[in-house]
PDB file of C-alpha atoms in Angstrom:
ATOM      1  CA  MET J  16     -45.890 -13.798 -25.180  1.00  0.00           C
ATOM      2  CA  THR J  17     -42.781 -11.706 -25.887  1.00  0.00           C
ATOM      3  CA  VAL J  18     -41.461 -10.652 -29.268  1.00  0.00           C
ATOM      4  CA  SER J  19     -37.810 -11.438 -29.945  1.00  0.00           C
ATOM      5  CA  LEU J  20     -35.501  -9.066 -31.778  1.00  0.00           C
ATOM      6  CA  LYS J  21     -35.052 -11.772 -34.415  1.00  0.00           C
ATOM      7  CA  ALA J  22     -38.824 -11.922 -34.973  1.00  0.00           C
ATOM      8  CA  MET J  23     -38.908  -8.127 -35.342  1.00  0.00           C
ATOM      9  CA  GLN J  24     -36.088  -8.300 -37.880  1.00  0.00           C
ATOM     10  CA  TYR J  25     -37.818 -11.034 -39.919  1.00  0.00           C
ATOM     11  CA  PHE J  26     -41.171  -9.224 -39.767  1.00  0.00           C
ATOM     12  CA  ASN J  27     -39.761  -5.894 -40.926  1.00  0.00           C
ATOM     13  CA  LEU J  28     -37.746  -7.399 -43.760  1.00  0.00           C
ATOM     14  CA  ALA J  29     -40.726  -9.407 -45.028  1.00  0.00           C
ATOM     15  CA  VAL J  30     -42.916  -6.288 -45.005  1.00  0.00           C
ATOM     16  CA  ALA J  31     -40.202  -4.248 -46.715  1.00  0.00           C
ATOM     17  CA  ARG J  32     -39.780  -6.859 -49.456  1.00  0.00           C
ATOM     18  CA  GLY J  33     -43.476  -7.633 -49.673  1.00  0.00           C
ATOM     19  CA  SER J  34     -42.622 -11.305 -49.792  1.00  0.00           C
ATOM     20  CA  ILE J  35     -41.967 -14.015 -47.239  1.00  0.00           C
ATOM     21  CA  ALA J  36     -39.972 -16.028 -49.775  1.00  0.00           C
ATOM     22  CA  GLN J  37     -37.771 -13.085 -50.784  1.00  0.00           C
ATOM     23  CA  ALA J  38     -37.059 -12.205 -47.137  1.00  0.00           C
ATOM     24  CA  ALA J  39     -36.170 -15.853 -46.457  1.00  0.00           C
ATOM     25  CA  ASP J  40     -33.755 -15.927 -49.415  1.00  0.00           C
ATOM     26  CA  GLU J  41     -32.086 -12.721 -48.212  1.00  0.00           C
ATOM     27  CA  LEU J  42     -31.753 -14.054 -44.683  1.00  0.00           C
ATOM     28  CA  ASN J  43     -30.667 -17.479 -45.949  1.00  0.00           C
ATOM     29  CA  ILE J  44     -33.286 -19.237 -43.842  1.00  0.00           C
ATOM     30  CA  ALA J  45     -36.404 -21.290 -44.538  1.00  0.00           C
ATOM     31  CA  ALA J  46     -39.560 -19.408 -45.536  1.00  0.00           C
ATOM     32  CA  SER J  47     -41.356 -21.183 -42.711  1.00  0.00           C
ATOM     33  CA  ALA J  48     -39.113 -19.391 -40.177  1.00  0.00           C
ATOM     34  CA  VAL J  49     -40.141 -15.984 -41.551  1.00  0.00           C
ATOM     35  CA  SER J  50     -43.809 -17.003 -41.600  1.00  0.00           C
ATOM     36  CA  ALA J  51     -43.526 -18.224 -37.989  1.00  0.00           C
ATOM     37  CA  ALA J  52     -41.961 -14.888 -36.950  1.00  0.00           C
ATOM     38  CA  ILE J  53     -44.895 -12.988 -38.460  1.00  0.00           C
ATOM     39  CA  ASP J  54     -47.298 -15.301 -36.636  1.00  0.00           C
ATOM     40  CA  GLN J  55     -45.427 -14.707 -33.364  1.00  0.00           C
ATOM     41  CA  VAL J  56     -45.628 -10.935 -33.729  1.00  0.00           C
ATOM     42  CA  GLU J  57     -49.328 -10.985 -34.578  1.00  0.00           C
ATOM     43  CA  ALA J  58     -50.142 -13.391 -31.734  1.00  0.00           C
ATOM     44  CA  SER J  59     -48.198 -11.268 -29.246  1.00  0.00           C
ATOM     45  CA  PHE J  60     -50.302  -8.200 -29.981  1.00  0.00           C
ATOM     46  CA  GLY J  61     -53.538  -9.969 -30.916  1.00  0.00           C
ATOM     47  CA  LEU J  62     -53.653  -8.002 -34.168  1.00  0.00           C
ATOM     48  CA  THR J  63     -53.629  -8.712 -37.866  1.00  0.00           C
ATOM     49  CA  LEU J  64     -50.540  -6.890 -39.058  1.00  0.00           C
ATOM     50  CA  VAL J  65     -50.186  -8.201 -42.623  1.00  0.00           C
ATOM     51  CA  THR J  66     -52.492  -9.512 -45.302  1.00  0.00           C
ATOM     52  CA  ARG J  67     -51.272 -12.590 -47.136  1.00  0.00           C
ATOM     53  CA  GLN J  68     -52.057 -12.948 -50.822  1.00  0.00           C
ATOM     54  CA  ARG J  69     -50.752 -16.086 -52.466  1.00  0.00           C
ATOM     55  CA  ALA J  70     -49.905 -14.443 -55.797  1.00  0.00           C
ATOM     56  CA  ARG J  71     -49.028 -10.951 -54.576  1.00  0.00           C
ATOM     57  CA  GLY J  72     -47.076 -11.740 -51.388  1.00  0.00           C
ATOM     58  CA  ILE J  73     -47.843  -9.780 -48.220  1.00  0.00           C
ATOM     59  CA  ALA J  74     -48.859  -6.215 -47.434  1.00  0.00           C
ATOM     60  CA  PRO J  75     -48.971  -4.450 -44.033  1.00  0.00           C
ATOM     61  CA  THR J  76     -52.206  -3.310 -42.478  1.00  0.00           C
ATOM     62  CA  ALA J  77     -52.385   0.154 -40.871  1.00  0.00           C
ATOM     63  CA  SER J  78     -51.398  -1.447 -37.552  1.00  0.00           C
ATOM     64  CA  GLY J  79     -48.628  -3.352 -39.341  1.00  0.00           C
ATOM     65  CA  ARG J  80     -47.122  -0.144 -40.735  1.00  0.00           C
ATOM     66  CA  LEU J  81     -47.149   1.358 -37.220  1.00  0.00           C
ATOM     67  CA  MET J  82     -45.395  -1.703 -35.765  1.00  0.00           C
ATOM     68  CA  VAL J  83     -42.768  -1.613 -38.535  1.00  0.00           C
ATOM     69  CA  ARG J  84     -41.811   1.936 -37.520  1.00  0.00           C
ATOM     70  CA  LYS J  85     -41.641   1.028 -33.817  1.00  0.00           C
ATOM     71  CA  PHE J  86     -39.658  -2.140 -34.492  1.00  0.00           C
ATOM     72  CA  GLU J  87     -37.205  -0.236 -36.684  1.00  0.00           C
ATOM     73  CA  ARG J  88     -36.400   2.196 -33.870  1.00  0.00           C
ATOM     74  CA  LEU J  89     -35.770  -0.710 -31.501  1.00  0.00           C
ATOM     75  CA  LEU J  90     -33.605  -2.516 -34.057  1.00  0.00           C
ATOM     76  CA  GLU J  91     -31.604   0.653 -34.737  1.00  0.00           C
ATOM     77  CA  ASP J  92     -30.934   1.068 -30.996  1.00  0.00           C
ATOM     78  CA  TYR J  93     -29.923  -2.592 -30.775  1.00  0.00           C
ATOM     79  CA  ARG J  94     -27.495  -2.282 -33.701  1.00  0.00           C
ATOM     80  CA  ALA J  95     -26.035   0.891 -32.192  1.00  0.00           C
ATOM     81  CA  ILE J  96     -25.435  -0.873 -28.867  1.00  0.00           C
ATOM     82  CA  LEU J  97     -23.646  -3.729 -30.647  1.00  0.00           C
ATOM     83  CA  GLU J  98     -21.459  -1.277 -32.572  1.00  0.00           C
ATOM     84  CA  GLU J  99     -20.593   0.691 -29.427  1.00  0.00           C
ATOM     85  CA  GLY J 100     -19.734  -2.521 -27.613  1.00  0.00           C
ATOM     86  CA  ALA J 101     -17.437  -3.624 -30.429  1.00  0.00           C
ATOM     87  CA  GLU J 102     -15.741  -0.210 -30.488  1.00  0.00           C
ATOM     88  CA  LEU J 103     -15.303  -0.255 -26.701  1.00  0.00           C
ATOM     89  CA  LYS J 104     -13.710  -3.681 -26.803  1.00  0.00           C
ATOM     90  CA  GLN J 105     -11.200  -2.526 -29.417  1.00  0.00           C
ATOM     91  CA  SER J 106     -10.413   0.864 -27.898  1.00  0.00           C
ATOM     92  CA  LEU J 107      -8.064   2.082 -25.192  1.00  0.00           C
ATOM     93  CA  SER J 108     -10.771   4.310 -23.784  1.00  0.00           C
ATOM     94  CA  GLY J 109     -13.485   3.964 -21.207  1.00  0.00           C
ATOM     95  CA  ALA J 110     -13.021   2.948 -17.583  1.00  0.00           C
ATOM     96  CA  LEU J 111     -10.322   0.547 -16.397  1.00  0.00           C
ATOM     97  CA  ARG J 112     -11.098  -0.727 -12.901  1.00  0.00           C
ATOM     98  CA  VAL J 113      -8.105  -2.202 -11.077  1.00  0.00           C
ATOM     99  CA  GLY J 114      -8.243  -3.700  -7.609  1.00  0.00           C
ATOM    100  CA  TYR J 115      -4.875  -4.347  -6.010  1.00  0.00           C
ATOM    101  CA  TYR J 116      -3.520  -6.007  -2.922  1.00  0.00           C
ATOM    102  CA  ALA J 117       0.039  -4.826  -3.349  1.00  0.00           C
ATOM    103  CA  PRO J 118       1.196  -2.295  -0.742  1.00  0.00           C
ATOM    104  CA  VAL J 119       3.947  -0.875  -2.968  1.00  0.00           C
ATOM    105  CA  ALA J 120       1.734  -0.634  -6.090  1.00  0.00           C
ATOM    106  CA  PRO J 121       2.273   3.177  -6.261  1.00  0.00           C
ATOM    107  CA  ALA J 122       5.933   2.371  -7.007  1.00  0.00           C
ATOM    108  CA  PHE J 123       5.148   0.577 -10.264  1.00  0.00           C
ATOM    109  CA  LEU J 124       1.552   1.095 -11.455  1.00  0.00           C
ATOM    110  CA  PRO J 125       2.118   4.614 -12.871  1.00  0.00           C
ATOM    111  CA  SER J 126       5.008   3.284 -14.995  1.00  0.00           C
ATOM    112  CA  ILE J 127       2.853   0.408 -16.245  1.00  0.00           C
ATOM    113  CA  PHE J 128       0.045   2.750 -17.281  1.00  0.00           C
ATOM    114  CA  SER J 129       2.502   5.067 -19.039  1.00  0.00           C
ATOM    115  CA  ALA J 130       3.822   2.127 -21.056  1.00  0.00           C
ATOM    116  CA  PHE J 131       0.569   1.558 -22.952  1.00  0.00           C
ATOM    117  CA  LEU J 132      -1.736   4.553 -22.391  1.00  0.00           C
ATOM    118  CA  PRO J 133      -0.760   7.638 -24.431  1.00  0.00           C
ATOM    119  CA  PRO J 134      -1.099  11.022 -22.691  1.00  0.00           C
ATOM    120  CA  GLU J 135      -4.022  11.959 -24.945  1.00  0.00           C
ATOM    121  CA  SER J 136      -6.011   8.827 -24.040  1.00  0.00           C
ATOM    122  CA  ASP J 137      -9.465   9.493 -22.628  1.00  0.00           C
ATOM    123  CA  ALA J 138      -9.370   6.324 -20.511  1.00  0.00           C
ATOM    124  CA  VAL J 139     -10.401   6.810 -16.883  1.00  0.00           C
ATOM    125  CA  LEU J 140      -8.536   4.756 -14.290  1.00  0.00           C
ATOM    126  CA  HIS J 141     -10.316   3.536 -11.169  1.00  0.00           C
ATOM    127  CA  LEU J 142      -7.695   2.186  -8.745  1.00  0.00           C
ATOM    128  CA  GLU J 143      -8.686   0.652  -5.440  1.00  0.00           C
ATOM    129  CA  GLU J 144      -6.405  -0.797  -2.790  1.00  0.00           C
ATOM    130  CA  CYS J 145      -8.094  -3.684  -1.006  1.00  0.00           C
ATOM    131  CA  ASP J 146      -7.297  -6.896   0.816  1.00  0.00           C
ATOM    132  CA  ASN J 147      -6.557 -10.145  -0.983  1.00  0.00           C
ATOM    133  CA  ASP J 148     -10.025 -11.656  -0.613  1.00  0.00           C
ATOM    134  CA  ALA J 149     -11.821  -8.435  -1.563  1.00  0.00           C
ATOM    135  CA  ALA J 150      -9.723  -8.154  -4.730  1.00  0.00           C
ATOM    136  CA  GLN J 151     -10.731 -11.643  -5.831  1.00  0.00           C
ATOM    137  CA  GLU J 152     -14.385 -11.176  -4.915  1.00  0.00           C
ATOM    138  CA  GLY J 153     -14.383  -7.912  -6.858  1.00  0.00           C
ATOM    139  CA  LEU J 154     -13.071  -9.653  -9.959  1.00  0.00           C
ATOM    140  CA  LEU J 155     -15.643 -12.440  -9.687  1.00  0.00           C
ATOM    141  CA  ASN J 156     -18.600 -10.085  -9.184  1.00  0.00           C
ATOM    142  CA  GLY J 157     -17.537  -7.630 -11.887  1.00  0.00           C
ATOM    143  CA  ALA J 158     -16.449  -4.743  -9.653  1.00  0.00           C
ATOM    144  CA  TYR J 159     -12.922  -4.926 -11.122  1.00  0.00           C
ATOM    145  CA  ASP J 160     -11.707  -5.590 -14.662  1.00  0.00           C
ATOM    146  CA  VAL J 161      -8.359  -6.857 -13.433  1.00  0.00           C
ATOM    147  CA  ILE J 162      -6.647  -7.422 -10.090  1.00  0.00           C
ATOM    148  CA  LEU J 163      -3.145  -7.637  -8.678  1.00  0.00           C
ATOM    149  CA  PHE J 164      -3.010  -9.934  -5.675  1.00  0.00           C
ATOM    150  CA  VAL J 165      -0.982 -12.476  -3.712  1.00  0.00           C
ATOM    151  CA  SER J 166      -1.793 -15.793  -5.340  1.00  0.00           C
ATOM    152  CA  GLU J 167      -0.872 -17.931  -2.314  1.00  0.00           C
ATOM    153  CA  GLY J 168      -4.443 -17.203  -1.237  1.00  0.00           C
ATOM    154  CA  ALA J 169      -6.041 -17.682  -4.685  1.00  0.00           C
ATOM    155  CA  LYS J 170      -9.633 -18.893  -4.883  1.00  0.00           C
ATOM    156  CA  ALA J 171     -10.317 -21.911  -7.090  1.00  0.00           C
ATOM    157  CA  ALA J 172     -12.330 -19.831  -9.593  1.00  0.00           C
ATOM    158  CA  ILE J 173      -9.512 -17.319 -10.172  1.00  0.00           C
ATOM    159  CA  GLU J 174      -7.182 -17.821 -13.146  1.00  0.00           C
ATOM    160  CA  PHE J 175      -3.947 -15.888 -12.765  1.00  0.00           C
ATOM    161  CA  ASP J 176      -0.452 -15.324 -14.101  1.00  0.00           C
ATOM    162  CA  VAL J 177       2.456 -14.923 -11.690  1.00  0.00           C
ATOM    163  CA  LEU J 178       4.257 -11.628 -12.265  1.00  0.00           C
ATOM    164  CA  ILE J 179       7.060 -11.941  -9.729  1.00  0.00           C
ATOM    165  CA  GLU J 180       8.183 -14.076  -6.817  1.00  0.00           C
ATOM    166  CA  ALA J 181       9.241 -11.776  -4.026  1.00  0.00           C
ATOM    167  CA  PRO J 182      11.521 -13.241  -1.344  1.00  0.00           C
ATOM    168  CA  ALA J 183      11.276 -11.989   2.213  1.00  0.00           C
ATOM    169  CA  TYR J 184      13.785  -9.307   3.217  1.00  0.00           C
ATOM    170  CA  CYS J 185      14.607  -7.427   6.407  1.00  0.00           C
ATOM    171  CA  LEU J 186      13.794  -3.712   6.631  1.00  0.00           C
ATOM    172  CA  LEU J 187      16.092  -1.747   8.932  1.00  0.00           C
ATOM    173  CA  ALA J 188      16.820   1.813   9.897  1.00  0.00           C
ATOM    174  CA  ALA J 189      20.004   2.890   8.104  1.00  0.00           C
ATOM    175  CA  ASP J 190      21.854   3.329  11.417  1.00  0.00           C
ATOM    176  CA  HIS J 191      20.794  -0.046  12.840  1.00  0.00           C
ATOM    177  CA  PRO J 192      23.776  -2.361  13.585  1.00  0.00           C
ATOM    178  CA  LEU J 193      22.335  -5.120  11.381  1.00  0.00           C
ATOM    179  CA  ALA J 194      22.324  -2.722   8.411  1.00  0.00           C
ATOM    180  CA  ALA J 195      26.109  -3.084   8.275  1.00  0.00           C
ATOM    181  CA  GLN J 196      25.751  -6.785   7.412  1.00  0.00           C
ATOM    182  CA  ASP J 197      25.350  -8.099   3.857  1.00  0.00           C
ATOM    183  CA  THR J 198      22.604 -10.497   4.976  1.00  0.00           C
ATOM    184  CA  VAL J 199      20.466 -10.993   8.071  1.00  0.00           C
ATOM    185  CA  SER J 200      19.252 -14.296   9.527  1.00  0.00           C
ATOM    186  CA  LEU J 201      16.015 -15.070  11.309  1.00  0.00           C
ATOM    187  CA  ALA J 202      18.105 -15.807  14.372  1.00  0.00           C
ATOM    188  CA  ASP J 203      19.434 -12.245  14.199  1.00  0.00           C
ATOM    189  CA  LEU J 204      15.895 -10.880  13.892  1.00  0.00           C
ATOM    190  CA  ALA J 205      14.696 -12.966  16.829  1.00  0.00           C
ATOM    191  CA  GLN J 206      16.880 -10.804  19.049  1.00  0.00           C
ATOM    192  CA  GLU J 207      15.258  -7.605  17.809  1.00  0.00           C
ATOM    193  CA  PRO J 208      11.835  -5.989  18.337  1.00  0.00           C
ATOM    194  CA  LEU J 209       9.641  -6.758  15.305  1.00  0.00           C
ATOM    195  CA  VAL J 210       7.115  -4.549  13.522  1.00  0.00           C
ATOM    196  CA  VAL J 211       4.577  -6.676  11.608  1.00  0.00           C
ATOM    197  CA  LEU J 212       2.574  -5.679   8.544  1.00  0.00           C
ATOM    198  CA  ASP J 213      -0.883  -6.675   9.749  1.00  0.00           C
ATOM    199  CA  ARG J 214      -2.651  -7.441   6.458  1.00  0.00           C
ATOM    200  CA  PRO J 215      -4.441 -10.620   5.323  1.00  0.00           C
ATOM    201  CA  VAL J 216      -1.993 -13.236   3.977  1.00  0.00           C
ATOM    202  CA  ALA J 217       0.988 -11.058   4.993  1.00  0.00           C
ATOM    203  CA  ALA J 218       0.906 -11.256   8.806  1.00  0.00           C
ATOM    204  CA  PRO J 219       0.341 -15.046   8.986  1.00  0.00           C
ATOM    205  CA  TYR J 220       3.073 -15.520   6.393  1.00  0.00           C
ATOM    206  CA  TYR J 221       5.635 -13.473   8.349  1.00  0.00           C
ATOM    207  CA  LEU J 222       4.881 -15.170  11.644  1.00  0.00           C
ATOM    208  CA  ARG J 223       5.049 -18.625  10.009  1.00  0.00           C
ATOM    209  CA  LEU J 224       8.573 -17.835   8.809  1.00  0.00           C
ATOM    210  CA  PHE J 225       9.755 -17.655  12.405  1.00  0.00           C
ATOM    211  CA  GLU J 226       7.687 -20.646  13.488  1.00  0.00           C
ATOM    212  CA  GLY J 227       9.224 -22.710  10.684  1.00  0.00           C
ATOM    213  CA  ALA J 228      12.684 -21.748  11.903  1.00  0.00           C
ATOM    214  CA  HIS J 229      11.653 -22.615  15.476  1.00  0.00           C
ATOM    215  CA  THR J 230      12.522 -19.069  16.450  1.00  0.00           C
ATOM    216  CA  LYS J 231      10.484 -16.871  18.776  1.00  0.00           C
ATOM    217  CA  THR J 232       9.529 -13.339  17.867  1.00  0.00           C
ATOM    218  CA  ASN J 233       9.317 -10.160  19.903  1.00  0.00           C
ATOM    219  CA  VAL J 234       6.469  -8.300  18.184  1.00  0.00           C
ATOM    220  CA  VAL J 235       6.235  -4.719  19.410  1.00  0.00           C
ATOM    221  CA  ALA J 236       3.819  -3.295  16.835  1.00  0.00           C
ATOM    222  CA  TYR J 237       1.248  -4.314  14.236  1.00  0.00           C
ATOM    223  CA  ALA J 238       0.406  -1.841  11.460  1.00  0.00           C
ATOM    224  CA  ASN J 239      -1.905  -2.386   8.512  1.00  0.00           C
ATOM    225  CA  SER J 240      -0.076  -0.121   6.065  1.00  0.00           C
ATOM    226  CA  THR J 241       3.397  -0.546   4.616  1.00  0.00           C
ATOM    227  CA  GLU J 242       4.229   3.124   5.118  1.00  0.00           C
ATOM    228  CA  MET J 243       3.378   2.937   8.811  1.00  0.00           C
ATOM    229  CA  VAL J 244       5.628  -0.116   9.141  1.00  0.00           C
ATOM    230  CA  ARG J 245       8.419   1.773   7.361  1.00  0.00           C
ATOM    231  CA  SER J 246       7.974   4.843   9.546  1.00  0.00           C
ATOM    232  CA  LEU J 247       8.040   2.797  12.750  1.00  0.00           C
ATOM    233  CA  VAL J 248      11.216   1.037  11.591  1.00  0.00           C
ATOM    234  CA  GLY J 249      12.774   4.370  10.620  1.00  0.00           C
ATOM    235  CA  ALA J 250      11.942   5.785  14.045  1.00  0.00           C
ATOM    236  CA  GLY J 251      13.823   2.925  15.712  1.00  0.00           C
ATOM    237  CA  ARG J 252      10.802   1.000  17.015  1.00  0.00           C
ATOM    238  CA  GLY J 253      12.111  -2.260  15.551  1.00  0.00           C
ATOM    239  CA  CYS J 254      12.857  -4.245  12.393  1.00  0.00           C
ATOM    240  CA  ALA J 255      10.374  -5.634   9.876  1.00  0.00           C
ATOM    241  CA  VAL J 256      10.115  -8.434   7.340  1.00  0.00           C
ATOM    242  CA  LEU J 257       8.584  -7.452   3.997  1.00  0.00           C
ATOM    243  CA  ASN J 258       8.610  -8.784   0.432  1.00  0.00           C
ATOM    244  CA  MET J 259       8.323  -5.935  -2.055  1.00  0.00           C
ATOM    245  CA  LEU J 260      10.489  -2.850  -1.948  1.00  0.00           C
ATOM    246  CA  PRO J 261       9.433   0.731  -2.787  1.00  0.00           C
ATOM    247  CA  LEU J 262      11.896   2.771  -4.839  1.00  0.00           C
ATOM    248  CA  ALA J 263      12.208   5.396  -2.077  1.00  0.00           C
ATOM    249  CA  ASP J 264      14.801   4.695   0.641  1.00  0.00           C
ATOM    250  CA  THR J 265      13.195   6.993   3.214  1.00  0.00           C
ATOM    251  CA  SER J 266      10.061   6.741   5.334  1.00  0.00           C
ATOM    252  CA  TYR J 267       7.237   9.296   5.314  1.00  0.00           C
ATOM    253  CA  SER J 268       8.931  11.014   8.215  1.00  0.00           C
ATOM    254  CA  GLY J 269      12.247  11.248   6.389  1.00  0.00           C
ATOM    255  CA  GLU J 270      14.388   8.561   8.091  1.00  0.00           C
ATOM    256  CA  ARG J 271      16.649   6.517   5.823  1.00  0.00           C
ATOM    257  CA  LEU J 272      15.872   2.819   5.487  1.00  0.00           C
ATOM    258  CA  VAL J 273      17.746  -0.148   4.034  1.00  0.00           C
ATOM    259  CA  GLY J 274      16.651  -3.607   2.954  1.00  0.00           C
ATOM    260  CA  ARG J 275      18.862  -6.626   3.596  1.00  0.00           C
ATOM    261  CA  PRO J 276      18.282 -10.124   2.199  1.00  0.00           C
ATOM    262  CA  ILE J 277      17.492 -12.867   4.710  1.00  0.00           C
ATOM    263  CA  SER J 278      19.983 -15.716   4.576  1.00  0.00           C
ATOM    264  CA  ASP J 279      17.518 -18.450   5.605  1.00  0.00           C
ATOM    265  CA  ASP J 280      15.853 -20.506   2.876  1.00  0.00           C
ATOM    266  CA  LEU J 281      12.334 -19.031   2.980  1.00  0.00           C
ATOM    267  CA  PRO J 282       9.293 -19.337   0.684  1.00  0.00           C
ATOM    268  CA  PRO J 283       8.545 -16.165  -1.311  1.00  0.00           C
ATOM    269  CA  LEU J 284       5.220 -14.437  -1.829  1.00  0.00           C
ATOM    270  CA  THR J 285       3.989 -14.194  -5.417  1.00  0.00           C
ATOM    271  CA  LEU J 286       2.403 -11.118  -6.960  1.00  0.00           C
ATOM    272  CA  SER J 287      -0.012 -12.207  -9.690  1.00  0.00           C
ATOM    273  CA  VAL J 288      -2.442 -10.647 -12.164  1.00  0.00           C
ATOM    274  CA  ALA J 289      -5.929 -12.025 -12.783  1.00  0.00           C
ATOM    275  CA  TYR J 290      -8.691 -11.014 -15.198  1.00  0.00           C
ATOM    276  CA  ASN J 291     -11.564 -12.531 -17.128  1.00  0.00           C
ATOM    277  CA  ARG J 292      -9.829 -14.182 -20.056  1.00  0.00           C
ATOM    278  CA  THR J 293     -13.013 -14.669 -22.081  1.00  0.00           C
ATOM    279  CA  GLN J 294     -12.847 -11.929 -24.722  1.00  0.00           C
ATOM    280  CA  PRO J 295     -11.269  -9.215 -22.539  1.00  0.00           C
ATOM    281  CA  ARG J 296     -11.584  -5.589 -23.585  1.00  0.00           C
ATOM    282  CA  ARG J 297      -8.543  -4.259 -25.409  1.00  0.00           C
ATOM    283  CA  ILE J 298      -7.560  -1.881 -22.595  1.00  0.00           C
ATOM    284  CA  VAL J 299      -7.635  -4.773 -20.104  1.00  0.00           C
ATOM    285  CA  GLN J 300      -5.437  -6.968 -22.294  1.00  0.00           C
ATOM    286  CA  HIS J 301      -2.963  -4.120 -22.829  1.00  0.00           C
ATOM    287  CA  PHE J 302      -2.755  -3.525 -19.078  1.00  0.00           C
ATOM    288  CA  VAL J 303      -2.074  -7.213 -18.416  1.00  0.00           C
ATOM    289  CA  ASP J 304       0.582  -7.308 -21.158  1.00  0.00           C
ATOM    290  CA  ALA J 305       2.218  -4.161 -19.741  1.00  0.00           C
ATOM    291  CA  CYS J 306       2.289  -5.748 -16.264  1.00  0.00           C
ATOM    292  CA  ARG J 307       4.031  -8.831 -17.631  1.00  0.00           C
ATOM    293  CA  ALA J 308       6.547  -6.731 -19.561  1.00  0.00           C
ATOM    294  CA  TYR J 309       7.334  -4.514 -16.570  1.00  0.00           C
ATOM    295  CA  PHE J 310       7.962  -7.339 -14.138  1.00  0.00           C
ATOM    296  CA  ALA J 311       9.989  -9.292 -16.700  1.00  0.00           C
ATOM    297  CA  ALA J 312      12.316  -6.334 -17.249  1.00  0.00           C
ATOM    298  CA  GLU J 313      12.228  -3.954 -14.266  1.00  0.00           C
ATOM    299  CA  GLY J 314      10.575  -5.822 -11.427  1.00  0.00           C
ATOM    300  CA  PRO J 315      13.474  -8.063 -10.387  1.00  0.00           C
ATOM    301  CA  HIS J 316      15.776  -5.032 -10.154  1.00  0.00           C
ATOM    302  CA  GLN J 317      13.458  -2.495  -8.536  1.00  0.00           C
ATOM    303  CA  CYS J 318      10.849  -4.345  -6.488  1.00  0.00           C
ATOM    304  CA  ILE J 319      12.655  -7.067  -4.586  1.00  0.00           C
ATOM    305  CA  VAL J 320      15.774  -7.604  -2.475  1.00  0.00           C
ATOM    306  CA  ARG J 321      17.802 -10.631  -3.503  1.00  0.00           C
TER     307      ARG J 321
END
């Protein structure tokens, strides 16, 4: 038989007060509950820990006094854990674990953190780029506190808020002839070599855009990082279709790039935030609120091509 923390608490208080009735009054419970707790403790150890005297209340035996001291240490540790947990929930400290499937996250996450975390904060950020499914699995299994992901592929168990709808745009080298146009059509792109961002959700989405327009594609390269796609486009290997736009207008290798809106009526991709909404830690809630504020104010101007 195990001894519950509640039984330890009732036992110690009854011994301290020397009375089952007085302990019950203080705990605002029935005296029978305190008596049952004492019985549970004694039965668990097979020892007589208190002597009961009808007129004088109860008194601990030598073994009872020893158990009181041991129980008190356990109860003190338990109370300390509860206090630390409450402080952690209300603080902007500790670890914040963010999983993100957002290739241009480095363009906006630092600004979001700066909006709610003061420089002197002792919070430790753990940021991990992952694919869309891994982000959601990480949230469900507790590996991440919060995730940024494309909610077109959302699992049924994930609750999320949409941060921004990002329409598809065409990425071009600055000296490409199509860069001189205000908009580009899928028919225009069908005549050009295409570099495809080969990531879950993204690649099927881009190829479906052309299939929906009954337009063939001439794919010359697949790359699983946005920066590699941008560098290939900058080097003249082809054009690309993307959704979110970094603030920099050059590739890693220094070539200038431009984004042009696509004139066809195409479905966007949505960047969303998801977290456990049941009593989230304060730092998690502040991060989510900062994400919403950023994309309400800055996102439409900095992250997408209209």
